[in-house]
C-alpha cells in the first residue's frame, strides 16, 4: 500500500472507525471505551497485553434462529449416519428427528440434545471431524436466507472485531457452541485463530493408529461453556479477565458480570434482536417467543439497565446486518 | 531505537541468533528448522499463524530437581496452613511431610500427591490464589542455589523463546504444573502471556460474594496435563498442532509424538540433564536416579534416537545455564 493511500485511510478511520454502525448510544459507548483504555496516561489506560475482549457467537456474531447453526449440522450428520443406525428409528431423540419433529425430540431436554450431539460429533478423530465440518459449512445453506451459514454473520460485529484488534485488543470467542465445530471455520470468517476460541467440548482419547498418534472424539461431555461455564472457561482458557464482553442471551450473563467485576473501565454489551424485517425479533422485542436456546429474558434486560450494560439494537444501531441484502 | 542501531543489531543477530548456545547439532537443528519454515517459497514454509511452539516447563525451562518447584510451594503452604489443621498431625501425607519425611509421605503415590496439592491449592478464589503464588515466588529461594526460583530458569531456553517469537512463532507452555501456579509469574519471566499457558488444573466454582462474582478453587482435579494429557491439552487449548515441541522427560513423549506426526517440517527436542557441575545429571546421564517426577528414561532416549528427536546436552550445548554463576 502506498504511504498516501495509507494516510488517507487512516484519516477516514479517524473520522469514523465504525461506519457500519449508526450514530447512537451503542456506537458511542464502544468508541468512548476504546478511546479511554488506549490513551496512554489516562487513568483508564490498559496495557495492550490486558486488552482482552470476549464475544459470544450464536446470536451475537451470527444468526441463531430458529435454531443454532450447529444444530442444523447435527441434523444433517444424523441423516448421513442414519443408514448405519437402523435402531434410531425406534429411539428418541432420533426417531422424532428423522421424521422432522424437532419439538417432540427436544422434549427430552438437555439429555436428548446431548444424545444427538454426541452421536453426531463423536467417534472420529479430531482431524476427521475438522474435515467433516469444513465440507459441510462449504455447501450447507441457512434456510431463511438461502445463503451459506458463514455469510450469515453480522457485518457490524465483524467490523467491531477488526476495530478492537486495530486498537491492540486480543479478540476471543466464548460460546456454548462446540470448540472444534467453531475452529473449523472461525479463523477465515472472523479473523480469530483457534487458540482464541473457547467453547463446549467433548472428551478426546490419545491413540496410536498405524504408528501415528491421533485424538479420538468420545461421546462424553467434557465442558459446557454456558452461563457460569463462560466465566470458568474464560479463567481456564484465557487466564485473564476480559475488559470487554459481548453477548445476547441469559447464557452470557455470568461472562458479562465477571467482566464488569474487574477494576477500571469495562464494557459489557448485549445484542437485541429487534429487527423482524432484516433478521428476527425475539426476546424483549417480543416478535418471536424465547426458546431454550438463545433466550434474552426480561430479567436480563432489567439487569442490563441496572448494571450499565449497553443494549445494541439491531434495527437502530446497525446499518447493514449482513454482507448480502436480506 | 535509531535506524543505525537497529541495523547493526540485525546484523549481529544474522551472524549468531543464539549466542548463548554452543555450536553443535542442537543449535544447528534449531536454526536450520527456523530458516526453512520461515523462508517464503520454500517447500517447508509455514505461515505465521501456524508457527506454534510448545515447551514443557519443569526440567525444560527451569530446574526440577530434587523436586518440582510447585512441590516446594505446596510444602510451604502446608506449613502455613498447619495451625488451622491439627488433624494433619495424624493424617498422611501431611503427618510425614510435617516431619520433613517426603519419601514416606509420597509412598502413597498419586493419591498422596493429589491430597497435598488440593489441600494447599484449593479453598480460595482464583484472585487470592494468584496473590499467594506471587507473594511466595517473590521471596522463596531454590535450596541448591539460594537464588529466587525465577532466577533458576535456563538462559539458553529463554533466549530460544525470544528467537522463535522474533521469527513469528507463538510460544506456549504445556506443563504438568498447575496452570494458575504458572500464570502468576510466567509472563514476566518467559514473556509468555497467561492465555498461552496450558497446564494441570483443578475445578472452579462461580459464586457471588458481596454482589461480585468470584471463582472459587475446589479440591477436585479437572485436568492432568501430562503424557497423553499433553496432546489432549494442546488440542483443547490451542486447537492447532505445534510444529516444534521441547521437553525433557517421559511425560513429554506424547507431545513430541503428536508434534512430529503433522505434515511438513517439525522439530522435537529433549533437554538432557548431564551437567552435574552446573545443575544436575540425571536420567540417561546417570548422575542422579530417575524420580517419579521428571524421568528421562532409557526408553525415551532410544525413541529420541530412532524418531529423529534432537537431544540437547546441557553440558555441551549451553554456554551459560543460568543468569547467575552456579
XYZ file of C-alpha atoms in Angstrom:
652
model
C 0.000 0.000 0.000
C 1.313 3.452 -0.846
C 2.011 5.795 2.023
C -0.501 8.310 0.702
C -3.240 5.690 0.476
C -2.478 4.550 3.984
C -2.566 8.115 5.262
C -5.962 8.806 3.703
C -7.358 5.528 5.044
C -6.122 6.470 8.480
C -7.883 9.806 8.166
C -11.140 8.131 7.196
C -10.793 5.735 10.099
C -10.108 8.580 12.483
C -13.267 10.268 11.255
C -15.446 7.190 11.647
C -13.923 3.999 12.979
C -17.199 2.081 12.679
C -19.003 3.266 9.535
C -21.348 0.254 9.557
C -22.816 1.425 12.865
C -25.413 4.197 13.079
C -24.590 7.019 15.414
C -26.190 6.301 18.764
C -25.585 5.224 22.343
C -24.206 1.785 21.379
C -21.627 3.052 18.918
C -20.628 5.892 21.222
C -20.109 3.562 24.187
C -17.757 1.450 22.078
C -15.668 4.319 20.701
C -15.557 6.155 24.039
C -14.417 2.980 25.799
C -11.712 2.250 23.236
C -10.526 5.858 23.361
C -10.043 5.838 27.112
C -8.422 2.423 27.535
C -5.946 3.078 24.706
C -4.944 6.587 25.763
C -1.588 6.464 27.496
C -1.542 8.467 30.685
C -5.330 8.261 31.054
C -6.494 6.825 34.395
C -8.352 4.146 32.397
C -5.368 3.165 30.243
C -4.987 -0.610 29.824
C -1.711 -2.144 28.551
C -2.045 -3.998 25.238
C -1.480 -7.423 26.854
C -4.546 -6.929 29.052
C -6.915 -5.761 26.303
C -8.983 -8.925 26.188
C -12.407 -8.832 24.522
C -14.723 -11.860 24.546
C -17.636 -12.496 22.204
C -20.454 -14.966 22.367
C -21.063 -16.464 18.916
C -24.672 -17.644 18.352
C -26.924 -14.594 18.201
C -24.025 -12.229 18.862
C -21.827 -12.741 15.807
C -24.157 -14.786 13.584
C -27.778 -15.979 13.373
C -29.156 -18.422 15.912
C -32.845 -18.623 14.986
C -34.910 -20.660 14.791
C -32.081 -22.982 15.887
C -28.329 -22.577 16.434
C -26.353 -23.425 13.299
C -24.569 -26.331 14.956
C -27.958 -27.962 15.432
C -28.511 -27.921 11.663
C -25.108 -29.513 11.315
C -26.080 -32.224 13.801
C -29.326 -32.915 11.907
C -27.513 -33.216 8.581
C -24.934 -35.515 10.183
C -27.697 -37.615 11.691
C -29.307 -38.039 8.258
C -25.934 -39.027 6.803
C -25.287 -41.554 9.584
C -28.852 -42.940 9.808
C -28.275 -45.843 7.358
C -25.632 -47.196 9.767
C -28.060 -46.857 12.698
C -31.302 -48.716 11.950
C -32.007 -48.689 15.713
C -32.545 -44.902 15.571
C -35.989 -45.469 14.023
C -37.266 -46.540 17.445
C -35.031 -44.481 19.669
C -35.537 -40.897 20.803
C -34.490 -38.247 20.058
C -33.516 -39.775 16.698
C -36.937 -41.264 15.841
C -38.701 -37.884 16.019
C -35.830 -36.017 14.402
C -35.783 -38.411 11.451
C -39.483 -37.572 10.988
C -38.615 -33.866 11.128
C -40.305 -33.392 14.501
C -37.746 -31.332 16.416
C -40.199 -30.283 19.112
C -41.011 -33.828 20.288
C -37.360 -34.817 20.003
C -36.194 -31.983 22.230
C -38.947 -32.562 24.798
C -36.307 -34.873 26.282
C -34.417 -31.704 27.340
C -30.655 -31.444 27.729
C -30.297 -35.192 27.737
C -31.914 -35.560 24.294
C -29.758 -32.738 22.957
C -26.598 -34.266 24.397
C -27.504 -37.631 22.863
C -27.932 -36.072 19.427
C -24.727 -34.079 19.763
C -22.510 -36.943 20.902
C -23.952 -39.353 18.309
C -23.103 -36.927 15.514
C -19.958 -35.299 16.884
C -18.038 -38.277 18.319
C -16.448 -41.476 17.059
C -13.957 -39.946 14.640
C -10.524 -38.364 15.061
C -10.195 -34.621 15.589
C -8.642 -34.306 12.128
C -11.546 -36.190 10.531
C -14.104 -34.102 12.396
C -12.497 -30.863 11.251
C -12.798 -32.022 7.651
C -16.452 -33.051 8.120
C -17.315 -29.585 9.442
C -15.321 -27.881 6.677
C -17.080 -29.893 3.987
C -20.493 -29.213 5.490
C -20.067 -25.492 6.025
C -18.706 -25.021 2.497
C -22.020 -26.137 0.992
C -24.850 -26.003 3.573
C -27.235 -23.058 3.495
C -29.151 -21.195 6.149
C -32.832 -21.954 5.449
C -34.202 -18.460 5.978
C -31.834 -16.622 3.651
C -30.603 -19.431 1.395
C -27.094 -18.171 1.990
C -24.054 -20.058 3.276
C -24.058 -20.022 7.072
C -20.771 -18.160 7.089
C -22.465 -15.338 5.155
C -24.986 -15.013 7.994
C -22.513 -13.230 10.251
C -23.331 -9.710 11.388
C -21.207 -7.246 9.454
C -21.157 -4.542 12.142
C -19.836 -7.109 14.630
C -17.173 -8.332 12.198
C -16.094 -4.707 11.787
C -16.143 -4.254 15.547
C -13.771 -7.235 15.922
C -11.363 -5.624 13.444
C -11.672 -2.226 15.093
C -10.819 -3.679 18.500
C -7.856 -5.617 17.095
C -6.614 -2.467 15.355
C -6.599 -0.928 18.824
C -4.465 -3.661 20.345
C -7.225 -5.921 21.633
C -6.997 -9.686 21.507
C -10.443 -10.946 20.484
C -11.784 -14.264 21.766
C -14.947 -16.233 21.151
C -16.571 -17.680 24.268
C -19.523 -19.746 23.119
C -21.688 -22.660 24.202
C -21.045 -23.973 20.691
C -18.593 -26.803 20.153
C -14.995 -25.601 20.299
C -13.927 -27.845 17.402
C -17.037 -27.093 15.381
C -16.139 -23.399 15.515
C -12.435 -23.797 14.929
C -13.073 -25.340 11.520
C -14.326 -22.036 10.045
C -13.952 -19.160 12.514
C -10.458 -18.019 11.576
C -11.410 -17.300 7.987
C -14.714 -15.623 8.871
C -13.864 -13.554 11.975
C -10.071 -13.442 11.857
C -9.887 -15.218 15.227
C -7.297 -18.027 15.471
C -8.194 -21.410 17.021
C -6.273 -20.734 20.219
C -8.600 -17.791 20.911
C -11.762 -19.854 20.777
C -13.356 -21.095 23.981
C -16.337 -23.415 23.665
C -18.058 -26.529 24.837
C -16.145 -29.738 24.312
C -16.337 -33.479 24.462
C -13.524 -35.673 25.730
C -10.820 -37.000 23.454
C -8.554 -40.020 23.714
C -4.945 -40.278 22.572
C -4.435 -43.386 20.454
C -1.824 -44.833 18.120
C -3.106 -45.766 14.648
C -0.629 -47.184 12.152
C 2.172 -45.890 14.352
C 0.803 -42.335 14.329
C -0.905 -40.609 17.251
C -4.497 -39.471 16.783
C -7.057 -37.936 19.109
C -10.379 -39.767 19.002
C -13.531 -37.864 19.913
C -15.508 -39.642 22.663
C -19.275 -39.467 23.267
C -18.813 -37.797 26.635
C -19.199 -34.136 27.529
C -16.013 -32.560 28.853
C -17.059 -28.931 29.381
C -20.245 -26.949 28.857
C -19.350 -23.353 28.105
C -22.585 -21.573 29.044
C -23.703 -19.409 31.996
C -21.217 -19.873 34.892
C -19.267 -22.080 32.461
C -18.375 -18.958 30.477
C -16.640 -17.310 33.437
C -14.994 -20.619 34.351
C -13.964 -21.229 30.723
C -12.512 -17.730 30.403
C -10.421 -18.219 33.517
C -9.317 -21.694 32.463
C -8.539 -20.825 28.870
C -7.517 -17.169 28.859
C -6.402 -16.759 32.459
C -7.084 -13.051 32.348
C -10.348 -11.213 32.967
C -11.761 -9.559 29.833
C -12.203 -5.795 29.839
C -14.972 -6.011 27.224
C -17.599 -8.699 26.649
C -20.408 -9.073 24.149
C -23.398 -11.413 24.324
C -27.082 -11.629 23.556
C -28.712 -14.041 25.971
C -29.084 -15.288 29.513
C -26.245 -17.717 28.799
C -23.906 -14.706 28.618
C -24.946 -13.190 31.939
C -22.072 -14.550 34.032
C -19.500 -13.616 31.368
C -20.704 -10.018 31.492
C -20.856 -9.981 35.291
C -17.354 -11.426 35.520
C -16.045 -8.877 33.023
C -17.646 -5.934 34.802
C -16.381 -7.054 38.212
C -12.779 -6.210 37.344
C -11.215 -2.878 38.308
C -11.011 0.016 35.829
C -13.008 0.725 32.685
C -15.158 -2.168 31.442
C -17.549 -2.578 28.525
C -20.481 -5.021 28.565
C -22.895 -5.181 25.646
C -25.891 -7.251 24.577
C -27.233 -7.606 21.052
C -31.013 -7.214 20.997
C -32.771 -8.935 18.126
C -35.492 -6.401 17.331
C -35.290 -6.452 13.563
C -38.009 -8.719 12.184
C -37.621 -7.148 8.758
C -33.921 -7.918 8.295
C -33.391 -10.850 10.699
C -35.605 -11.699 13.690
C -37.244 -10.037 16.634
C -37.164 -12.118 19.789
C -36.591 -11.810 23.495
C -37.704 -8.459 24.951
C -38.505 -7.362 21.393
C -41.349 -9.890 21.603
C -41.504 -10.756 17.937
C -40.648 -14.416 18.477
C -41.048 -16.445 21.655
C -37.922 -17.129 23.652
C -36.509 -20.536 23.024
C -34.474 -22.635 25.410
C -31.519 -21.870 23.227
C -30.702 -18.198 22.909
C -33.074 -16.595 25.383
C -32.834 -12.865 26.113
C -35.225 -12.773 29.055
C -36.912 -9.709 30.524
C -34.813 -10.283 33.668
C -31.627 -9.956 31.631
C -32.965 -6.776 30.057
C -33.597 -5.331 33.534
C -30.126 -6.352 34.719
C -28.571 -4.665 31.698
C -30.316 -1.405 32.569
C -29.423 -1.659 36.244
C -25.757 -2.630 35.756
C -24.921 -0.287 32.899
C -24.634 -2.902 30.154
C -25.297 -1.335 26.771
C -28.001 -2.897 24.627
C -27.334 -2.922 20.891
C -30.487 -2.573 18.827
C -30.028 -4.492 15.604
C -32.686 -2.326 13.997
C -31.423 1.080 15.085
C -27.680 0.603 15.598
C -26.633 -1.373 12.540
C -26.563 -0.011 9.006
C -26.253 -3.311 7.165
C -26.876 -6.531 9.079
C -25.276 -8.897 6.552
C -22.950 -8.563 3.591
C -25.900 -9.672 1.439
C -29.228 -7.862 1.252
C -31.682 -9.803 3.442
C 15.817 2.996 18.647
C 17.834 4.691 15.929
C 17.771 3.102 12.488
C 21.535 2.610 12.546
C 21.406 0.850 15.914
C 18.615 -1.361 14.675
C 20.557 -2.210 11.514
C 23.650 -3.208 13.462
C 21.599 -5.313 15.866
C 20.028 -7.067 12.901
C 23.471 -7.789 11.544
C 24.644 -9.260 14.833
C 21.505 -11.375 15.006
C 22.022 -12.593 11.460
C 25.533 -13.620 12.427
C 24.520 -15.590 15.516
C 20.884 -15.734 16.506
C 21.601 -17.850 19.589
C 24.894 -16.699 21.108
C 24.189 -18.485 24.404
C 24.275 -21.847 22.599
C 27.498 -23.573 21.672
C 27.847 -24.561 18.065
C 26.693 -28.152 17.673
C 23.934 -30.410 16.454
C 21.296 -28.996 18.817
C 21.853 -25.362 17.877
C 22.125 -26.195 14.193
C 18.859 -28.163 14.190
C 17.076 -25.159 15.687
C 18.467 -22.573 13.290
C 18.091 -24.825 10.236
C 14.481 -25.545 11.171
C 13.644 -21.881 11.707
C 15.352 -20.955 8.438
C 13.302 -23.380 6.374
C 9.869 -22.796 7.919
C 10.238 -19.006 7.662
C 11.571 -18.905 4.097
C 8.747 -17.917 1.760
C 8.598 -20.103 -1.290
C 10.427 -22.931 0.452
C 8.552 -26.276 0.432
C 8.745 -26.216 4.236
C 7.388 -22.688 4.613
C 4.818 -22.347 7.416
C 2.518 -19.285 7.631
C 2.990 -17.201 10.780
C -0.408 -18.211 12.223
C 0.668 -21.860 12.224
C 4.070 -21.380 13.829
C 3.155 -22.887 17.172
C 5.945 -23.970 19.529
C 5.213 -25.739 22.826
C 7.530 -26.033 25.802
C 7.370 -28.214 28.853
C 8.320 -26.183 31.928
C 9.835 -28.280 34.757
C 13.248 -29.520 33.667
C 12.907 -27.888 30.240
C 12.740 -24.189 31.101
C 13.721 -24.264 34.781
C 15.078 -26.633 37.441
C 13.002 -29.574 38.642
C 15.410 -31.412 40.951
C 15.287 -32.813 43.513
C 11.590 -31.825 43.357
C 9.477 -29.656 41.041
C 9.240 -26.074 42.295
C 5.492 -26.274 42.778
C 6.107 -29.004 45.317
C 8.205 -26.620 47.415
C 5.362 -24.150 47.155
C 2.909 -26.802 48.384
C 5.165 -27.664 51.326
C 5.498 -24.024 52.354
C 1.713 -23.577 52.041
C 1.181 -26.688 54.142
C 3.390 -25.291 56.903
C 1.499 -22.007 56.761
C -1.873 -23.757 56.936
C -0.906 -26.414 59.511
C -2.030 -24.416 62.579
C -5.596 -24.470 61.152
C -5.344 -28.240 60.603
C -4.389 -30.001 63.864
C -5.741 -33.235 62.316
C -2.811 -33.279 59.863
C -0.520 -34.484 62.657
C -2.108 -37.912 62.356
C -3.036 -37.910 58.705
C -0.860 -38.861 55.727
C 0.677 -37.463 53.657
C 0.672 -34.438 55.994
C 1.990 -36.208 59.084
C 5.192 -37.326 57.361
C 5.601 -34.081 55.448
C 5.344 -32.039 58.637
C 8.207 -34.152 59.983
C 10.144 -33.439 56.761
C 9.869 -37.030 55.551
C 8.917 -36.565 51.896
C 9.742 -40.142 50.963
C 7.266 -41.770 53.355
C 4.638 -39.156 52.515
C 4.871 -39.819 48.788
C 4.824 -43.576 49.233
C 1.057 -43.043 48.942
C 1.647 -42.336 45.245
C -0.513 -40.080 43.090
C -3.244 -40.043 45.696
C -0.955 -38.654 48.394
C 0.351 -36.062 45.986
C -3.149 -35.038 44.919
C -4.182 -34.732 48.556
C -1.287 -32.422 49.316
C -1.916 -30.372 46.179
C -5.638 -29.861 46.683
C -5.242 -29.116 50.409
C -2.774 -26.349 49.604
C -4.104 -25.113 46.247
C -7.889 -25.053 46.814
C -10.370 -23.243 49.035
C -9.600 -19.686 47.953
C -10.670 -17.569 44.976
C -8.576 -17.506 41.820
C -7.626 -13.898 42.565
C -6.499 -14.804 46.102
C -4.501 -17.784 44.831
C -2.683 -15.653 42.265
C -1.624 -13.293 45.045
C -0.475 -16.175 47.280
C 1.753 -17.512 44.474
C 3.080 -14.038 43.657
C 3.970 -13.381 47.281
C 5.657 -16.754 47.643
C 7.694 -16.621 44.457
C 8.871 -13.091 45.216
C 10.712 -14.300 48.325
C 11.211 -18.096 48.275
C 14.600 -19.466 47.271
C 15.700 -22.593 45.489
C 17.606 -24.616 48.124
C 20.502 -25.720 45.919
C 21.498 -22.295 44.622
C 19.960 -19.988 47.226
C 18.531 -17.959 44.361
C 14.912 -16.973 43.693
C 13.163 -19.756 41.791
C 12.543 -17.413 38.881
C 16.321 -16.968 38.561
C 16.650 -20.743 38.100
C 15.400 -20.606 34.512
C 17.719 -21.782 31.771
C 19.093 -18.764 29.922
C 19.631 -20.539 26.577
C 15.969 -21.630 26.616
C 14.757 -18.125 27.471
C 16.795 -16.873 24.501
C 15.361 -19.632 22.345
C 11.828 -18.483 23.232
C 12.703 -14.935 22.150
C 14.403 -16.147 18.980
C 11.332 -18.169 17.978
C 9.000 -15.242 18.699
C 11.233 -12.929 16.661
C 10.645 -15.382 13.820
C 6.871 -15.220 14.063
C 6.322 -18.167 16.392
C 3.704 -18.147 19.107
C 5.286 -19.803 22.151
C 3.201 -21.871 24.589
C 3.966 -23.665 27.808
C 2.459 -27.154 28.089
C 3.271 -28.435 31.554
C 2.023 -30.879 34.159
C 2.384 -27.944 36.545
C -0.661 -26.071 37.750
C -1.937 -23.661 35.125
C -2.724 -20.956 37.679
C 0.504 -21.532 39.597
C 2.429 -20.806 36.400
C 0.331 -17.880 35.250
C 1.236 -15.919 38.358
C 4.868 -15.477 37.275
C 5.460 -16.848 33.761
C 4.685 -13.712 31.751
C 7.392 -11.679 33.432
C 9.984 -14.463 33.320
C 9.450 -16.038 29.864
C 7.402 -13.365 28.065
C 4.536 -15.841 27.614
C 1.050 -14.444 28.331
C -1.449 -16.398 30.502
C -3.576 -17.414 27.509
C -0.578 -19.297 26.112
C -0.119 -21.467 29.162
C -1.551 -24.974 29.238
C -1.296 -26.897 32.468
C -2.964 -29.126 35.008
C -5.976 -27.632 36.721
C -8.461 -28.099 39.493
C -12.156 -27.267 39.155
C -13.524 -23.842 39.984
C -16.978 -22.693 41.010
C -18.660 -19.427 40.074
C -20.047 -17.736 43.164
C -21.432 -14.334 44.155
C -19.707 -12.758 47.151
C -20.907 -9.320 48.270
C -22.650 -8.927 44.932
C -19.453 -9.625 42.971
C -18.689 -12.812 41.063
C -15.664 -14.834 42.127
C -14.252 -18.183 41.047
C -13.562 -20.464 43.994
C -10.900 -23.162 43.627
C -12.255 -26.600 44.502
C -10.281 -29.585 45.851
C -11.006 -31.629 42.731
C -8.722 -32.334 39.789
C -10.082 -31.055 36.488
C -7.283 -31.922 34.058
C -3.884 -33.582 34.351
C -1.613 -32.199 31.665
C 0.986 -34.957 31.403
C 1.716 -37.765 28.886
C -1.360 -38.216 26.636
C -2.845 -35.260 28.545
C -0.303 -33.023 26.819
C -1.563 -33.888 23.343
C -5.161 -33.659 24.542
C -4.481 -30.354 26.294
C -2.771 -28.923 23.213
C -5.743 -29.805 21.058
C -8.231 -28.490 23.610
C -6.398 -25.297 24.378
C -4.503 -24.361 21.228
C -6.544 -26.220 18.607
C -3.583 -26.370 16.289
C -0.780 -28.917 16.166
C 2.614 -27.473 17.158
C 5.406 -27.539 14.594
C 8.050 -27.514 17.334
C 7.990 -29.042 20.807
C 10.510 -29.123 23.636
C 10.530 -31.413 26.640
C 12.843 -33.345 28.921
C 11.007 -36.363 30.271
C 8.714 -39.317 29.615
C 5.788 -37.023 30.407
C 6.591 -35.118 27.203
C 6.672 -38.168 24.941
C 3.131 -37.835 23.571
C 3.535 -34.100 22.992
C 6.606 -34.776 20.864
C 4.944 -37.670 19.033
C 1.870 -35.554 18.329
C 4.006 -32.679 17.083
C 6.079 -34.887 14.805
C 3.005 -36.604 13.347
C 1.933 -33.480 11.464
C 2.867 -32.925 7.809
C 5.866 -30.810 6.822
C 8.941 -29.803 8.786
C 8.795 -30.498 12.523
C 11.228 -30.015 15.367
C 11.218 -32.168 18.512
C 13.854 -31.673 21.197
C 14.677 -33.036 24.641
C 16.838 -31.378 27.271
C 19.270 -33.863 28.775
C 20.466 -33.072 32.279
C 24.094 -34.164 32.096
C 25.711 -31.283 33.889
C 26.367 -32.248 37.499
C 28.793 -29.371 37.851
C 26.397 -26.581 36.905
C 22.981 -28.144 37.627
C 22.265 -31.898 37.812
C 22.959 -35.053 35.917
C 20.022 -37.446 35.859
C 18.164 -39.747 33.543
C 20.348 -41.364 30.885
C 23.213 -39.257 32.206
C 23.037 -41.495 35.303
C 24.277 -38.947 37.777
C 21.076 -38.998 39.802
C 18.447 -41.713 39.963
C 15.248 -41.118 37.998
C 12.446 -39.871 40.137
C 8.755 -40.387 39.565
C 8.586 -36.749 38.654
C 10.745 -35.730 35.758
C 12.065 -39.037 34.462
C 14.096 -39.173 31.268
C 14.150 -42.959 30.868
C 16.490 -45.001 28.693
C 13.438 -45.906 26.581
C 12.801 -42.244 25.844
C 16.435 -41.804 24.908
C 16.146 -44.715 22.452
C 12.935 -43.289 20.985
C 14.607 -39.908 20.509
C 17.404 -41.533 18.510
C 15.006 -43.639 16.458
C 12.499 -40.853 15.693
C 14.923 -38.046 14.994
C 14.302 -36.008 18.119
C 17.296 -33.876 18.944
C 18.787 -34.221 22.407
C 20.148 -31.037 23.960
C 23.124 -31.646 26.201
C 23.076 -29.091 28.977
C 26.804 -29.593 29.417
C 27.880 -29.329 25.800
C 25.200 -27.173 24.145
C 24.698 -24.365 26.612
C 27.238 -21.638 27.312
C 25.683 -20.279 30.492
C 22.966 -22.299 32.220
C 21.639 -19.515 34.448
C 21.930 -15.735 34.599
C 23.872 -16.233 37.855
C 27.045 -18.230 38.183
C 26.105 -21.637 39.636
